[in-house]
mmCIF file of C-alpha atoms in Angstrom:
data_model
loop_
_atom_site.group_PDB
_atom_site.id
_atom_site.type_symbol
_atom_site.label_atom_id
_atom_site.label_comp_id
_atom_site.label_asym_id
_atom_site.label_seq_id
_atom_site.Cartn_x
_atom_site.Cartn_y
_atom_site.Cartn_z
ATOM 1 C CA MET A 993 -13.385 9.933 2.744
ATOM 2 C CA TYR A 994 -10.488 7.484 2.920
ATOM 3 C CA LEU A 995 -7.387 7.725 0.746
ATOM 4 C CA ILE A 996 -5.996 4.212 0.268
ATOM 5 C CA VAL A 997 -2.532 4.249 -1.276
ATOM 6 C CA GLY A 998 -0.711 1.204 -2.615
ATOM 7 C CA LEU A 999 3.023 1.684 -3.072
ATOM 8 C CA GLY A 1000 4.926 0.367 -6.058
ATOM 9 C CA ASN A 1001 6.731 1.320 -9.229
ATOM 10 C CA PRO A 1002 4.899 2.054 -12.497
ATOM 11 C CA GLY A 1003 5.730 0.045 -15.596
ATOM 12 C CA ARG A 1004 5.407 -3.519 -16.825
ATOM 13 C CA GLU A 1005 8.938 -4.446 -15.772
ATOM 14 C CA TYR A 1006 7.933 -3.977 -12.113
ATOM 15 C CA GLU A 1007 4.627 -5.874 -12.198
ATOM 16 C CA LYS A 1008 4.348 -8.686 -9.621
ATOM 17 C CA THR A 1009 7.660 -7.773 -7.944
ATOM 18 C CA ARG A 1010 8.116 -7.666 -4.183
ATOM 19 C CA HIS A 1011 8.130 -3.873 -4.182
ATOM 20 C CA ASN A 1012 4.754 -3.777 -5.957
ATOM 21 C CA VAL A 1013 2.529 -5.669 -3.513
ATOM 22 C CA GLY A 1014 0.913 -2.322 -2.635
ATOM 23 C CA PHE A 1015 -0.056 -1.818 -6.292
ATOM 24 C CA ASP A 1016 -1.284 -5.428 -6.420
ATOM 25 C CA THR A 1017 -3.524 -4.767 -3.406
ATOM 26 C CA ILE A 1018 -5.017 -1.656 -4.993
ATOM 27 C CA ASP A 1019 -5.649 -3.660 -8.190
ATOM 28 C CA GLU A 1020 -7.503 -6.281 -6.136
ATOM 29 C CA LEU A 1021 -9.630 -3.591 -4.426
ATOM 30 C CA VAL A 1022 -10.373 -1.973 -7.815
ATOM 31 C CA GLU A 1023 -11.613 -5.308 -9.137
ATOM 32 C CA GLU A 1024 -13.507 -6.363 -6.011
ATOM 33 C CA TYR A 1025 -15.359 -3.060 -5.567
ATOM 34 C CA ARG A 1026 -15.521 -2.163 -9.277
ATOM 35 C CA ILE A 1027 -13.853 1.187 -8.843
ATOM 36 C CA ASP A 1028 -12.792 2.970 -12.027
ATOM 37 C CA GLN A 1029 -9.056 3.723 -11.874
ATOM 38 C CA SER A 1030 -8.841 6.117 -14.834
ATOM 39 C CA GLY A 1031 -8.126 9.347 -12.963
ATOM 40 C CA VAL A 1032 -4.658 10.876 -13.152
ATOM 41 C CA LYS A 1033 -3.763 13.771 -10.877
ATOM 42 C CA PHE A 1034 -0.768 14.834 -8.799
ATOM 43 C CA LYS A 1035 1.546 12.184 -10.264
ATOM 44 C CA ALA A 1036 -0.869 9.351 -9.410
ATOM 45 C CA MET A 1037 -3.522 7.080 -10.878
ATOM 46 C CA TYR A 1038 -6.676 7.044 -8.813
ATOM 47 C CA GLY A 1039 -10.319 6.192 -8.705
ATOM 48 C CA LYS A 1040 -13.224 7.049 -6.405
ATOM 49 C CA GLY A 1041 -15.761 4.590 -5.121
ATOM 50 C CA MET A 1042 -17.314 2.964 -2.074
ATOM 51 C CA ILE A 1043 -16.063 0.294 0.302
ATOM 52 C CA GLY A 1044 -18.247 -0.770 3.195
ATOM 53 C CA GLY A 1045 -20.579 2.189 2.745
ATOM 54 C CA GLU A 1046 -17.714 4.709 2.934
ATOM 55 C CA LYS A 1047 -16.324 6.901 0.156
ATOM 56 C CA VAL A 1048 -12.773 5.960 -0.803
ATOM 57 C CA ILE A 1049 -10.060 7.008 -3.207
ATOM 58 C CA LEU A 1050 -7.804 4.185 -4.388
ATOM 59 C CA MET A 1051 -4.418 5.515 -5.479
ATOM 60 C CA LYS A 1052 -1.196 4.283 -7.072
ATOM 61 C CA PRO A 1053 1.645 6.856 -7.205
ATOM 62 C CA LEU A 1054 3.331 7.178 -10.604
ATOM 63 C CA THR A 1055 6.445 8.779 -9.121
ATOM 64 C CA PHE A 1056 8.407 5.567 -8.550
ATOM 65 C CA MET A 1057 8.754 4.265 -5.019
ATOM 66 C CA ASN A 1058 11.307 6.652 -3.546
ATOM 67 C CA LEU A 1059 9.207 9.746 -4.364
ATOM 68 C CA SER A 1060 5.797 8.358 -3.352
ATOM 69 C CA GLY A 1061 5.318 11.180 -0.845
ATOM 70 C CA GLU A 1062 5.020 13.769 -3.631
ATOM 71 C CA ALA A 1063 1.913 12.077 -5.023
ATOM 72 C CA VAL A 1064 0.451 11.335 -1.584
ATOM 73 C CA ARG A 1065 0.944 14.946 -0.437
ATOM 74 C CA GLY A 1066 -0.801 16.300 -3.541
ATOM 75 C CA MET A 1067 -3.818 14.021 -3.081
ATOM 76 C CA VAL A 1068 -4.025 14.650 0.675
ATOM 77 C CA ASP A 1069 -4.061 18.410 0.126
ATOM 78 C CA TYR A 1070 -6.461 18.392 -2.818
ATOM 79 C CA PHE A 1071 -9.039 16.083 -1.233
ATOM 80 C CA LYS A 1072 -8.527 17.507 2.285
ATOM 81 C CA ILE A 1073 -7.724 14.108 3.784
ATOM 82 C CA ASN A 1074 -7.299 13.906 7.565
ATOM 83 C CA VAL A 1075 -4.013 11.973 7.510
ATOM 84 C CA LYS A 1076 -4.328 10.479 10.991
ATOM 85 C CA GLU A 1077 -7.874 9.209 10.460
ATOM 86 C CA GLU A 1078 -8.360 8.781 6.693
ATOM 87 C CA LEU A 1079 -5.034 7.739 5.120
ATOM 88 C CA ILE A 1080 -4.132 4.051 4.644
ATOM 89 C CA VAL A 1081 -0.825 3.100 2.996
ATOM 90 C CA VAL A 1082 -0.200 -0.485 1.803
ATOM 91 C CA TYR A 1083 3.379 -1.579 1.116
ATOM 92 C CA ASP A 1084 5.958 -4.370 1.148
ATOM 93 C CA ASP A 1085 7.991 -5.230 4.251
ATOM 94 C CA ILE A 1086 11.188 -7.309 4.179
ATOM 95 C CA ASP A 1087 11.044 -7.735 7.965
ATOM 96 C CA LEU A 1088 7.940 -9.924 7.695
ATOM 97 C CA GLU A 1089 7.837 -13.454 6.309
ATOM 98 C CA PRO A 1090 6.203 -13.806 2.878
ATOM 99 C CA GLY A 1091 2.452 -13.601 3.216
ATOM 100 C CA HIS A 1092 2.319 -12.141 6.721
ATOM 101 C CA VAL A 1093 0.306 -8.947 7.190
ATOM 102 C CA ARG A 1094 0.686 -6.318 9.932
ATOM 103 C CA ILE A 1095 -1.552 -3.312 10.490
ATOM 104 C CA ARG A 1096 -0.389 -0.291 12.481
ATOM 105 C CA ALA A 1097 -2.012 3.044 13.288
ATOM 106 C CA LYS A 1098 1.364 4.805 13.233
ATOM 107 C CA GLY A 1099 5.075 4.109 13.280
ATOM 108 C CA SER A 1100 8.411 4.832 11.726
ATOM 109 C CA ALA A 1101 9.232 4.272 8.080
ATOM 110 C CA GLY A 1102 11.842 1.681 9.000
ATOM 111 C CA GLY A 1103 14.192 1.256 6.067
ATOM 112 C CA HIS A 1104 11.480 1.622 3.411
ATOM 113 C CA ASN A 1105 12.368 4.534 1.124
ATOM 114 C CA GLY A 1106 8.828 5.066 -0.136
ATOM 115 C CA MET A 1107 7.564 5.361 3.424
ATOM 116 C CA LYS A 1108 10.460 7.634 4.385
ATOM 117 C CA ASN A 1109 9.438 9.997 1.605
ATOM 118 C CA ILE A 1110 5.764 9.917 2.623
ATOM 119 C CA VAL A 1111 6.623 10.630 6.272
ATOM 120 C CA ARG A 1112 8.905 13.491 5.208
ATOM 121 C CA MET A 1113 6.339 15.013 2.828
ATOM 122 C CA LEU A 1114 3.458 14.733 5.333
ATOM 123 C CA GLY A 1115 5.504 15.732 8.373
ATOM 124 C CA THR A 1116 3.998 12.941 10.475
ATOM 125 C CA GLN A 1117 4.244 9.222 11.153
ATOM 126 C CA GLU A 1118 0.659 9.079 12.405
ATOM 127 C CA PHE A 1119 -1.270 7.370 9.646
ATOM 128 C CA THR A 1120 -2.493 3.824 9.130
ATOM 129 C CA ARG A 1121 -0.305 1.356 7.318
ATOM 130 C CA VAL A 1122 -0.846 -2.184 6.087
ATOM 131 C CA ARG A 1123 2.475 -3.986 5.696
ATOM 132 C CA ILE A 1124 2.710 -7.127 3.557
ATOM 133 C CA GLY A 1125 5.651 -9.412 4.242
ATOM 134 C CA VAL A 1126 7.872 -10.238 1.285
ATOM 135 C CA GLY A 1127 10.668 -11.923 3.266
ATOM 136 C CA ALA A 1128 14.209 -10.926 4.109
ATOM 137 C CA LYS A 1129 16.753 -10.543 1.348
ATOM 138 C CA PRO A 1130 19.030 -13.528 0.945
ATOM 139 C CA LYS A 1131 22.634 -13.191 2.023
ATOM 140 C CA GLY A 1132 24.770 -11.695 -0.720
ATOM 141 C CA TRP A 1133 21.855 -10.011 -2.513
ATOM 142 C CA ASP A 1134 21.641 -6.257 -3.092
ATOM 143 C CA LEU A 1135 18.467 -4.950 -1.420
ATOM 144 C CA ALA A 1136 17.300 -3.047 -4.521
ATOM 145 C CA ASP A 1137 17.751 -6.139 -6.699
ATOM 146 C CA TYR A 1138 15.849 -8.236 -4.165
ATOM 147 C CA VAL A 1139 12.780 -5.994 -3.810
ATOM 148 C CA LEU A 1140 12.605 -5.589 -7.592
ATOM 149 C CA SER A 1141 12.674 -9.359 -8.128
ATOM 150 C CA ARG A 1142 9.666 -11.636 -8.506
ATOM 151 C CA PHE A 1143 8.463 -14.264 -6.064
ATOM 152 C CA SER A 1144 8.967 -17.996 -6.319
ATOM 153 C CA LYS A 1145 5.794 -19.899 -7.242
ATOM 154 C CA GLU A 1146 5.356 -20.967 -3.593
ATOM 155 C CA ASP A 1147 5.858 -17.444 -2.209
ATOM 156 C CA ARG A 1148 3.563 -15.939 -4.871
ATOM 157 C CA ALA A 1149 0.737 -18.155 -3.572
ATOM 158 C CA LEU A 1150 1.396 -16.809 -0.045
ATOM 159 C CA ILE A 1151 1.416 -13.237 -1.358
ATOM 160 C CA GLU A 1152 -1.907 -13.716 -3.156
ATOM 161 C CA GLU A 1153 -3.424 -14.861 0.159
ATOM 162 C CA ALA A 1154 -1.850 -11.870 1.934
ATOM 163 C CA ILE A 1155 -3.289 -9.467 -0.634
ATOM 164 C CA ASP A 1156 -6.749 -10.967 -0.079
ATOM 165 C CA HIS A 1157 -6.203 -10.728 3.701
ATOM 166 C CA SER A 1158 -5.087 -7.090 3.305
ATOM 167 C CA CYS A 1159 -8.200 -6.215 1.300
ATOM 168 C CA LYS A 1160 -10.395 -7.642 4.066
ATOM 169 C CA ALA A 1161 -8.361 -5.717 6.667
ATOM 170 C CA ILE A 1162 -8.759 -2.481 4.702
ATOM 171 C CA ARG A 1163 -12.524 -2.969 4.571
ATOM 172 C CA CYS A 1164 -12.465 -3.526 8.353
ATOM 173 C CA ILE A 1165 -10.416 -0.336 8.865
ATOM 174 C CA VAL A 1166 -12.919 1.643 6.787
ATOM 175 C CA GLU A 1167 -15.983 0.142 8.514
ATOM 176 C CA GLU A 1168 -14.820 -0.365 12.102
ATOM 177 C CA GLY A 1169 -11.527 1.520 12.540
ATOM 178 C CA VAL A 1170 -7.863 0.611 12.716
ATOM 179 C CA ASP A 1171 -7.995 -0.785 16.272
ATOM 180 C CA ALA A 1172 -10.661 -3.319 15.291
ATOM 181 C CA ALA A 1173 -8.621 -4.300 12.229
ATOM 182 C CA MET A 1174 -5.444 -4.735 14.298
ATOM 183 C CA ASN A 1175 -7.330 -6.947 16.765
ATOM 184 C CA GLN A 1176 -8.878 -9.027 14.018
ATOM 185 C CA PHE A 1177 -6.074 -9.284 11.414
ATOM 186 C CA ASN A 1178 -2.698 -8.991 13.218
#
């Protein structure tokens, strides 16, 4: 069973912000695969369903970004998820241009506080991640203000395409494995 986690911040004020592209991706998967998202457990919203013939749990932490690892750890332990093989985390990346997607089987958290917390709580960097580019912060901007801001109309169109691309990549990861997805989608 795969645990697919989209990172973001709960609350209307954060909807459609750069930091919430992980939540947006989970919302797209929920709609596409008609997976009920009414479960609440371990500081997270979640739903169980099927993608590509495989059982999945789609999850959005309710802890706010910087404490995402608390929710992920609780779900991993409860559902006995093999982190290296069955965990997929989707999140925003300021080091990628808006709309670009990168899939990795492992890696550091970089400067992303949500990922830092997940790595710390799990004690490993070896899990699959799908990074969605939101662009570098403009000169003079505070990073927190930037990632909590919304996209321009042009960039939002690129992000919508990236979310669709990410959903296809996630299905590929579930059906064929992370290496096949990296070859096909990176």
